[in-house]
Coordinates of C-alpha atoms in Angstrom, one line a residue:
M1108 CA -23.8 -9.3 -50.8
P1109 CA -21.3 -12.1 -51.7
A1110 CA -17.9 -11.7 -50.1
M1111 CA -16.1 -11.3 -53.4
K1112 CA -18.3 -8.5 -54.5
Q1113 CA -18.0 -6.8 -51.2
H1114 CA -14.2 -6.9 -51.4
I1115 CA -14.4 -5.4 -54.9
L1116 CA -16.6 -2.6 -53.8
L1117 CA -14.3 -1.8 -50.9
F1118 CA -11.4 -1.7 -53.3
L1119 CA -13.2 0.7 -55.6
A1120 CA -14.1 2.9 -52.6
S1121 CA -10.5 3.1 -51.6
A1122 CA -9.5 4.0 -55.1
M1123 CA -12.1 6.7 -55.3
L1124 CA -11.0 8.2 -51.9
V1125 CA -7.4 8.3 -53.0
S1126 CA -8.2 9.8 -56.4
C1127 CA -10.8 12.4 -55.4
G1128 CA -9.5 13.4 -51.9
T1129 CA -11.0 13.1 -48.4
N1130 CA -13.4 15.1 -46.3
K1131 CA -13.6 18.4 -48.1
M1132 CA -13.4 17.4 -51.7
P1133 CA -14.9 19.7 -54.3
P1134 CA -17.4 18.3 -56.8
N1135 CA -15.9 16.9 -60.0
R1136 CA -16.2 19.5 -62.7
Q1137 CA -16.4 16.9 -65.4
V1138 CA -19.5 15.4 -64.0
A1139 CA -22.5 17.8 -64.2
A1140 CA -24.4 16.0 -61.4
T1141 CA -25.8 17.4 -58.2
G1142 CA -27.7 15.9 -55.3
E1143 CA -28.5 15.8 -51.6
L1144 CA -28.2 13.4 -48.7
Q1145 CA -31.0 14.0 -46.3
A1146 CA -30.4 12.8 -42.7
P1147 CA -30.4 14.2 -39.2
D1148 CA -27.2 15.9 -37.9
S1149 CA -27.0 13.6 -34.9
V1150 CA -28.5 10.3 -33.8
V1151 CA -28.2 8.1 -30.7
A1152 CA -26.1 5.0 -30.7
G1153 CA -27.9 1.9 -31.9
S1154 CA -30.8 3.7 -33.6
H1155 CA -31.9 2.9 -37.1
T1156 CA -31.4 6.0 -39.2
S1157 CA -32.3 6.3 -42.9
V1158 CA -30.5 8.6 -45.3
T1159 CA -32.4 9.6 -48.4
A1160 CA -30.4 10.3 -51.5
F1161 CA -31.5 12.7 -54.3
F1162 CA -29.4 13.1 -57.4
S1163 CA -30.1 15.2 -60.5
N1164 CA -28.5 15.1 -64.0
I1165 CA -27.9 11.4 -63.5
P1166 CA -29.8 9.1 -65.8
N1167 CA -32.1 6.5 -64.2
G1168 CA -30.4 3.1 -63.8
E1169 CA -27.0 4.6 -63.1
T1170 CA -25.0 3.4 -60.1
V1171 CA -23.9 5.8 -57.4
Y1172 CA -21.6 4.4 -54.7
I1173 CA -22.5 5.5 -51.1
I1174 CA -19.5 5.0 -48.8
Q1175 CA -20.0 5.2 -45.0
N1176 CA -17.0 5.8 -42.7
G1177 CA -17.8 5.3 -39.1
S1178 CA -16.4 3.8 -35.8
W1179 CA -17.0 0.3 -37.1
G1180 CA -15.1 0.9 -40.3
T1181 CA -16.2 1.4 -43.9
T1182 CA -19.2 0.1 -45.7
V1183 CA -20.2 0.5 -49.4
T1184 CA -23.7 0.6 -50.8
E1185 CA -24.7 0.6 -54.4
Y1186 CA -27.4 3.2 -55.1
V1187 CA -29.3 2.8 -58.4
T1188 CA -30.9 6.1 -59.5
G1189 CA -34.6 6.1 -60.1
Q1190 CA -35.3 3.5 -57.4
N1191 CA -35.7 5.9 -54.4
K1192 CA -33.5 3.7 -52.4
K1193 CA -32.7 4.6 -48.8
I1194 CA -29.4 4.0 -46.9
I1195 CA -29.8 2.7 -43.3
I1196 CA -27.3 3.6 -40.6
N1197 CA -27.2 1.5 -37.4
D1198 CA -23.9 2.4 -35.6
T1199 CA -23.6 1.4 -32.0
L1200 CA -20.3 3.2 -31.4
S1201 CA -20.4 6.9 -30.7
G1202 CA -18.4 9.3 -32.9
T1203 CA -18.9 10.7 -36.4
V1204 CA -20.3 8.8 -39.4
T1205 CA -19.3 10.4 -42.8
I1206 CA -21.4 9.5 -45.8
R1207 CA -19.9 10.2 -49.2
A1208 CA -21.5 9.7 -52.7
F1209 CA -19.4 8.9 -55.8
Y1210 CA -20.5 8.7 -59.4
K1211 CA -18.2 7.5 -62.2
E1212 CA -15.3 7.3 -59.7
C1213 CA -15.6 11.0 -58.7
F1214 CA -16.8 12.6 -55.5
L1215 CA -20.3 14.2 -55.6
L1216 CA -21.2 15.2 -52.0
Q1217 CA -21.1 14.2 -48.4
K1218 CA -23.0 14.3 -45.1
Q1219 CA -21.7 13.9 -41.6
I1220 CA -23.8 12.5 -38.7
V1221 CA -22.8 12.6 -35.1
V1222 CA -23.6 9.4 -33.1
T1223 CA -24.1 10.3 -29.4
P1224 CA -24.0 7.8 -26.6
L1225 CA -27.0 6.5 -24.7
P1226 CA -27.5 7.1 -20.9
A1227 CA -25.3 5.1 -18.6
A1228 CA -26.3 1.5 -18.2
G1229 CA -25.0 -1.4 -16.0
L1230 CA -22.3 -1.2 -13.3
P1231 CA -19.8 1.5 -14.1
D1232 CA -16.1 0.5 -13.8
T1233 CA -15.0 2.1 -10.5
Y1234 CA -11.5 2.3 -9.1
L1235 CA -10.2 3.5 -5.7
G1236 CA -6.6 4.2 -4.8
S1237 CA -4.8 4.2 -2.6
K1238 CA -6.6 1.5 -0.5
S1239 CA -5.6 3.1 2.8
V1240 CA -4.8 6.6 4.1
I1241 CA -3.6 8.2 7.4
A1242 CA -6.4 9.7 9.4
D1243 CA -4.6 13.0 9.8
G1244 CA -7.0 15.3 7.9
R1245 CA -4.6 15.8 5.0
D1246 CA -3.9 12.5 3.4
W1247 CA -6.2 11.6 0.5
A1248 CA -7.3 8.9 -2.0
M1249 CA -9.2 9.1 -5.3
I1250 CA -12.3 7.3 -6.4
T1251 CA -12.8 7.2 -10.2
A1252 CA -15.6 5.8 -12.3
V1253 CA -15.9 5.2 -16.1
P1254 CA -19.7 5.1 -16.8
T1255 CA -20.7 3.8 -20.2
D1256 CA -23.9 3.1 -22.1
K1257 CA -25.0 -0.4 -23.0
Y1258 CA -22.8 -0.4 -26.1
G1259 CA -19.7 0.5 -24.1
N1260 CA -19.6 4.2 -25.2
L1261 CA -18.3 6.8 -22.8
I1262 CA -21.3 8.9 -21.7
K1263 CA -21.7 12.6 -22.5
E1264 CA -19.1 15.1 -21.3
N1265 CA -20.1 17.0 -18.1
S1266 CA -22.7 14.4 -17.0
T1267 CA -23.4 14.6 -13.3
T1268 CA -22.5 11.7 -11.0
D1269 CA -23.4 11.2 -7.4
I1270 CA -20.6 10.3 -4.9
E1271 CA -21.8 8.8 -1.6
L1272 CA -19.4 8.3 1.3
L1273 CA -20.0 6.6 4.7
R1274 CA -17.2 7.8 7.0
P1275 CA -16.0 6.3 10.3
G1276 CA -18.5 7.2 13.0
E1277 CA -21.5 6.8 10.6
G1278 CA -21.0 10.3 9.1
R1279 CA -22.5 10.3 5.6
E1280 CA -21.4 12.6 2.8
H1281 CA -22.8 13.4 -0.6
H1282 CA -20.8 15.0 -3.4
L1283 CA -21.2 15.7 -7.1
A1284 CA -18.7 15.1 -9.8
Q1285 CA -18.8 15.9 -13.6
T1286 CA -17.5 13.6 -16.2
R1287 CA -14.5 14.8 -18.1
Y1288 CA -13.2 12.9 -21.1
G1289 CA -15.7 10.2 -20.0
I1290 CA -14.3 9.9 -16.5
A1291 CA -15.8 11.0 -13.2
S1292 CA -13.5 11.3 -10.2
Y1293 CA -13.6 12.7 -6.6
K1294 CA -10.7 13.3 -4.1
I1295 CA -11.5 11.8 -0.7
T1296 CA -9.6 13.7 2.0
A1297 CA -9.0 11.7 5.2
G1298 CA -10.7 12.6 8.4
T1299 CA -9.2 12.4 11.8
K1300 CA -11.0 9.3 13.0
A1301 CA -9.6 5.9 12.2
G1302 CA -11.8 3.3 10.6
K1303 CA -13.3 2.5 7.2
T1304 CA -14.8 4.8 4.6
F1305 CA -17.3 3.1 2.2
A1306 CA -17.7 4.8 -1.1
G1307 CA -19.9 4.4 -4.2
I1308 CA -20.7 6.3 -7.4
S1309 CA -24.1 6.4 -9.2
I1310 CA -25.4 8.1 -12.3
N1311 CA -29.0 8.0 -13.7
G1312 CA -30.0 5.5 -11.1
V1313 CA -27.1 3.2 -12.0
S1314 CA -24.8 2.5 -9.1
S1315 CA -21.3 1.1 -8.8
K1316 CA -20.0 -1.6 -6.5
E1317 CA -19.1 -0.5 -3.0
K1318 CA -15.5 0.5 -2.5
E1319 CA -13.7 0.4 0.8
L1320 CA -11.0 2.9 2.1
V1321 CA -9.1 2.2 5.3
E1322 CA -8.2 5.3 7.4
T1323 CA -5.5 4.3 9.8
A1324 CA -4.1 6.1 12.9
G1325 CA -1.0 8.2 12.4
F1326 CA 2.3 8.0 14.2
P1327 CA 1.8 7.6 18.0
A1328 CA 2.2 10.7 20.2
S1329 CA 4.4 10.5 23.3
F1330 CA 3.5 7.7 25.7
S1331 CA 4.4 6.2 29.1
I1332 CA 6.0 2.9 30.1
T1333 CA 5.8 1.1 33.5
A1334 CA 7.5 -1.9 35.1
E1335 CA 6.1 -5.0 36.6
R1336 CA 8.6 -7.1 38.5
K1337 CA 8.6 -10.0 40.9
S1338 CA 12.2 -9.8 42.2
I1339 CA 14.4 -6.9 43.3
Y1340 CA 17.6 -8.9 43.0
A1341 CA 20.3 -8.5 40.3
D1342 CA 20.7 -12.2 39.8
A1343 CA 20.5 -12.4 36.0
R1344 CA 18.0 -15.3 36.5
Q1345 CA 14.6 -13.8 37.0
N1346 CA 12.5 -11.7 34.6
F1347 CA 10.5 -8.5 34.9
T1348 CA 8.1 -6.9 32.4
I1349 CA 8.1 -3.4 30.8
K1350 CA 4.9 -2.4 29.0
T1351 CA 3.5 0.8 27.4
D1352 CA 0.2 2.4 27.9
V1353 CA -2.2 2.5 25.0
L1354 CA -0.4 4.1 22.0
K1355 CA -2.5 6.8 20.3
D1356 CA -2.0 9.4 17.7
R1357 CA -2.6 13.1 18.3
F1358 CA -6.2 12.7 17.4
G1359 CA -6.8 9.9 19.9
N1360 CA -6.8 7.0 17.4
I1361 CA -5.2 3.7 18.7
A1362 CA -2.1 2.7 16.9
P1363 CA -2.6 -0.1 14.3
E1364 CA -2.0 -3.6 15.5
G1365 CA 1.6 -4.7 15.1
T1366 CA 3.2 -1.2 15.5
N1367 CA 6.9 -1.7 16.2
V1368 CA 8.2 -0.4 19.5
L1369 CA 11.9 -0.4 20.3
F1370 CA 13.0 -0.7 24.0
N1371 CA 16.4 0.4 25.1
C1372 CA 17.7 -0.8 28.5
T1373 CA 20.9 0.4 30.1
D1374 CA 22.2 -1.7 33.1
A1375 CA 24.2 -0.3 36.0
D1376 CA 27.4 -1.7 34.5
G1377 CA 26.9 0.1 31.2
T1378 CA 25.5 -3.0 29.4
I1379 CA 22.9 -1.9 26.7
R1380 CA 20.1 -4.2 25.7
Q1381 CA 17.7 -3.5 22.8
L1382 CA 14.5 -5.4 22.3
N1383 CA 11.6 -5.0 19.8
S1384 CA 8.0 -5.6 20.5
Y1385 CA 4.7 -5.1 18.6
T1386 CA 1.5 -3.6 19.8
L1387 CA -1.6 -5.6 20.5
G1388 CA -4.7 -3.6 21.4
G1389 CA -2.4 -0.6 21.3
I1390 CA 0.0 -1.9 24.0
A1391 CA 3.5 -3.3 23.6
S1392 CA 5.4 -5.2 26.3
I1393 CA 8.7 -7.0 26.7
S1394 CA 10.1 -9.4 29.3
L1395 CA 13.6 -8.5 30.5
Q1396 CA 16.1 -10.6 32.4
N1397 CA 17.1 -9.2 35.8
P1398 CA 20.5 -7.5 35.4
A1399 CA 23.7 -9.1 36.7
A1400 CA 25.0 -5.9 38.2
A1401 CA 23.3 -4.2 41.2
G1402 CA 22.2 -0.6 40.8
Y1403 CA 19.8 1.4 38.7
I1404 CA 18.8 0.3 35.2
T1405 CA 17.3 2.8 32.8
V1406 CA 14.6 1.9 30.2
R1407 CA 13.2 4.1 27.3
A1408 CA 11.0 3.1 24.4
S1409 CA 10.5 4.7 21.0
V1410 CA 8.4 4.3 17.9
T1411 CA 9.4 5.1 14.3
G1412 CA 8.2 8.6 13.6
G1413 CA 9.7 10.3 16.6
A1414 CA 7.4 9.3 19.5
E1415 CA 9.3 8.5 22.7
S1416 CA 8.4 7.3 26.2
N1417 CA 9.4 8.6 29.6
S1418 CA 12.7 7.5 31.1
L1419 CA 12.1 4.7 33.6
S1420 CA 14.7 4.0 36.4
I1421 CA 14.5 0.7 38.3
F1422 CA 16.8 -0.2 41.2
F1423 CA 18.1 -3.8 41.7
T1424 CA 20.0 -4.8 44.8
G1425 CA 22.8 -7.3 44.9
A1426 CA 21.7 -10.9 44.9
F1427 CA 24.7 -12.6 46.5
Q1428 CA 26.7 -12.4 49.7
Q1429 CA 30.4 -11.9 49.9
V1430 CA 32.5 -14.0 47.6
I1431 CA 34.9 -16.3 49.5
A1432 CA 38.0 -17.3 47.5
I1433 CA 41.0 -19.4 48.8
F1434 CA 44.2 -20.4 47.0
D1435 CA 45.3 -24.1 47.2
D1436 CA 49.0 -24.2 46.4
N1437 CA 49.0 -28.0 46.1
R1438 CA 46.3 -28.1 43.5
K1439 CA 47.3 -24.8 41.9
R1440 CA 43.6 -23.7 42.0
I1441 CA 41.6 -20.9 43.6
T1442 CA 38.5 -22.4 45.2
V1443 CA 35.6 -20.0 45.2
G1444 CA 32.7 -20.7 47.5
P1445 CA 30.5 -21.6 49.0
L1446 CA 28.4 -19.1 47.0
R1447 CA 25.0 -18.3 48.6
G1448 CA 22.2 -15.9 47.8
K1449 CA 20.1 -13.8 50.0
L1450 CA 18.2 -16.8 51.4
Q1451 CA 21.4 -18.7 52.0
Q1452 CA 20.6 -20.9 49.1
L1453 CA 23.5 -22.2 47.0
V1454 CA 23.8 -20.6 43.5
P1455 CA 22.6 -22.8 40.6
N1456 CA 25.1 -25.2 39.0
G1457 CA 26.7 -23.6 36.0
T1458 CA 26.8 -20.1 37.3
V1459 CA 29.9 -18.4 35.7
V1460 CA 32.7 -17.1 38.0
S1461 CA 35.5 -15.2 36.3
A1462 CA 39.0 -14.2 37.6
L1463 CA 41.1 -11.4 36.2
V1464 CA 44.6 -12.5 36.9
N1465 CA 47.4 -9.8 37.0
G1466 CA 45.1 -7.4 35.3
K1467 CA 45.3 -9.1 31.9
T1468 CA 44.3 -12.7 31.9
I1469 CA 40.7 -13.8 32.4
I1470 CA 40.0 -17.3 33.6
K1471 CA 36.4 -18.6 33.9
S1472 CA 34.8 -21.5 35.7
E1473 CA 31.3 -22.8 36.4
T1474 CA 29.9 -23.6 39.8
I1475 CA 29.1 -27.2 41.0
G1476 CA 27.4 -27.6 44.3
G1477 CA 28.0 -23.9 45.1
Y1478 CA 31.7 -24.0 44.4
A1479 CA 33.9 -23.1 41.5
D1480 CA 37.6 -23.9 40.9
I1481 CA 39.8 -21.4 39.0
D1482 CA 42.7 -23.3 37.4
V1483 CA 45.9 -21.1 37.7
S1484 CA 48.4 -24.0 37.1
G1485 CA 49.6 -22.4 33.9
L1486 CA 50.9 -19.3 35.6
P1487 CA 54.7 -18.9 36.2
K1488 CA 56.2 -19.1 39.7
G1489 CA 56.0 -16.0 41.8
K1490 CA 53.4 -13.6 43.3
H1491 CA 50.1 -13.1 41.5
K1492 CA 46.9 -11.2 42.0
A1493 CA 43.4 -12.2 40.9
I1494 CA 40.1 -10.4 41.1
I1495 CA 37.2 -12.9 41.4
T1496 CA 33.9 -11.7 40.0
L1497 CA 30.4 -13.1 40.4
F1498 CA 27.5 -10.9 39.2
N1499 CA 29.4 -7.6 39.9
T1500 CA 30.5 -8.8 43.3
N1501 CA 34.3 -8.8 43.5
Q1502 CA 36.9 -10.4 45.8
T1503 CA 40.6 -9.9 45.5
V1504 CA 43.0 -12.8 46.1
E1505 CA 46.8 -12.5 46.3
F1506 CA 48.8 -15.8 46.0
S1507 CA 52.2 -17.2 45.2
I1508 CA 53.1 -20.2 43.1
R1509 CA 56.2 -22.0 44.2

């Protein structure tokens, strides 16, 4: 049919629909014509279906307009009486096709045909969310499929789909799910073993792509920490190691790689140090500098979620002998030294020595060759008192400036 003629017919069809009503229009009383549209009540999508029209009281050679309203839109066919012409329906979208007959711009009769979808074909669209869950026996994810036929129609309601799951530890599960509004879904509840669950959906022998669900360990349960050290001296120069045992949740699953562990260390002088570490193979460790103050240090570790370690106490002994300090009136300096460790070795150059003068002024100096000079030349004349401190070892010096 030429494009112009087709447009004219569509215009006429629209006019007839407006003038004579829609689905349940009564026959026009001014036209004494009757008839019948013979066709099945339902057909499958894509099938060629013929509709036979019979009209009475209409002279041969008259034109009856047959209007089809379906999922694809509207089409108009000119039916000439007396020619036994059939109307062919080939709709690939599921839904309802309504066929109406009009004669002399008035509605005669109609027929409705339901177009049903074909069986599922091709890979159904499949979705899984979330991508990971906690292996605590309660968390869950949802796998959803939208199976369609070869024309893209949603398949019939309550069609049965097969859900296959391969759980951590090689456990296999089979479940059934019915389509509702064209969608099949299944709620996957987490197990208590960490690992990966592989999931797929099939229907009528058509299978989806494999989906992957990660089941991770939950928050770690209580754990223990231990110390590995090479020196017992509080010299603030050497290091020791604190590490955890293997962190596991309450079901025995090893904590995920990179789990953050916070270590709190309290030194004998009240100094608090906090360090973060991350698990590798379920174990977290830190390297701590030996304390400057002799005595016990206390270390605890914790993980977000409430898990805590034992409280670990470690004793460090003093690293230096008695501090020797002498005031030189001519130079107006307090000479501290020689400063030696447990093996009689001189302390490293740059070791900080501090002096608390008269209980309020702090003067610091660094050692060179085992000695440090505290410059007190800025003090006024008279008697003074200084407490010399080196790594928590103290020496009191009283002196006068003339």
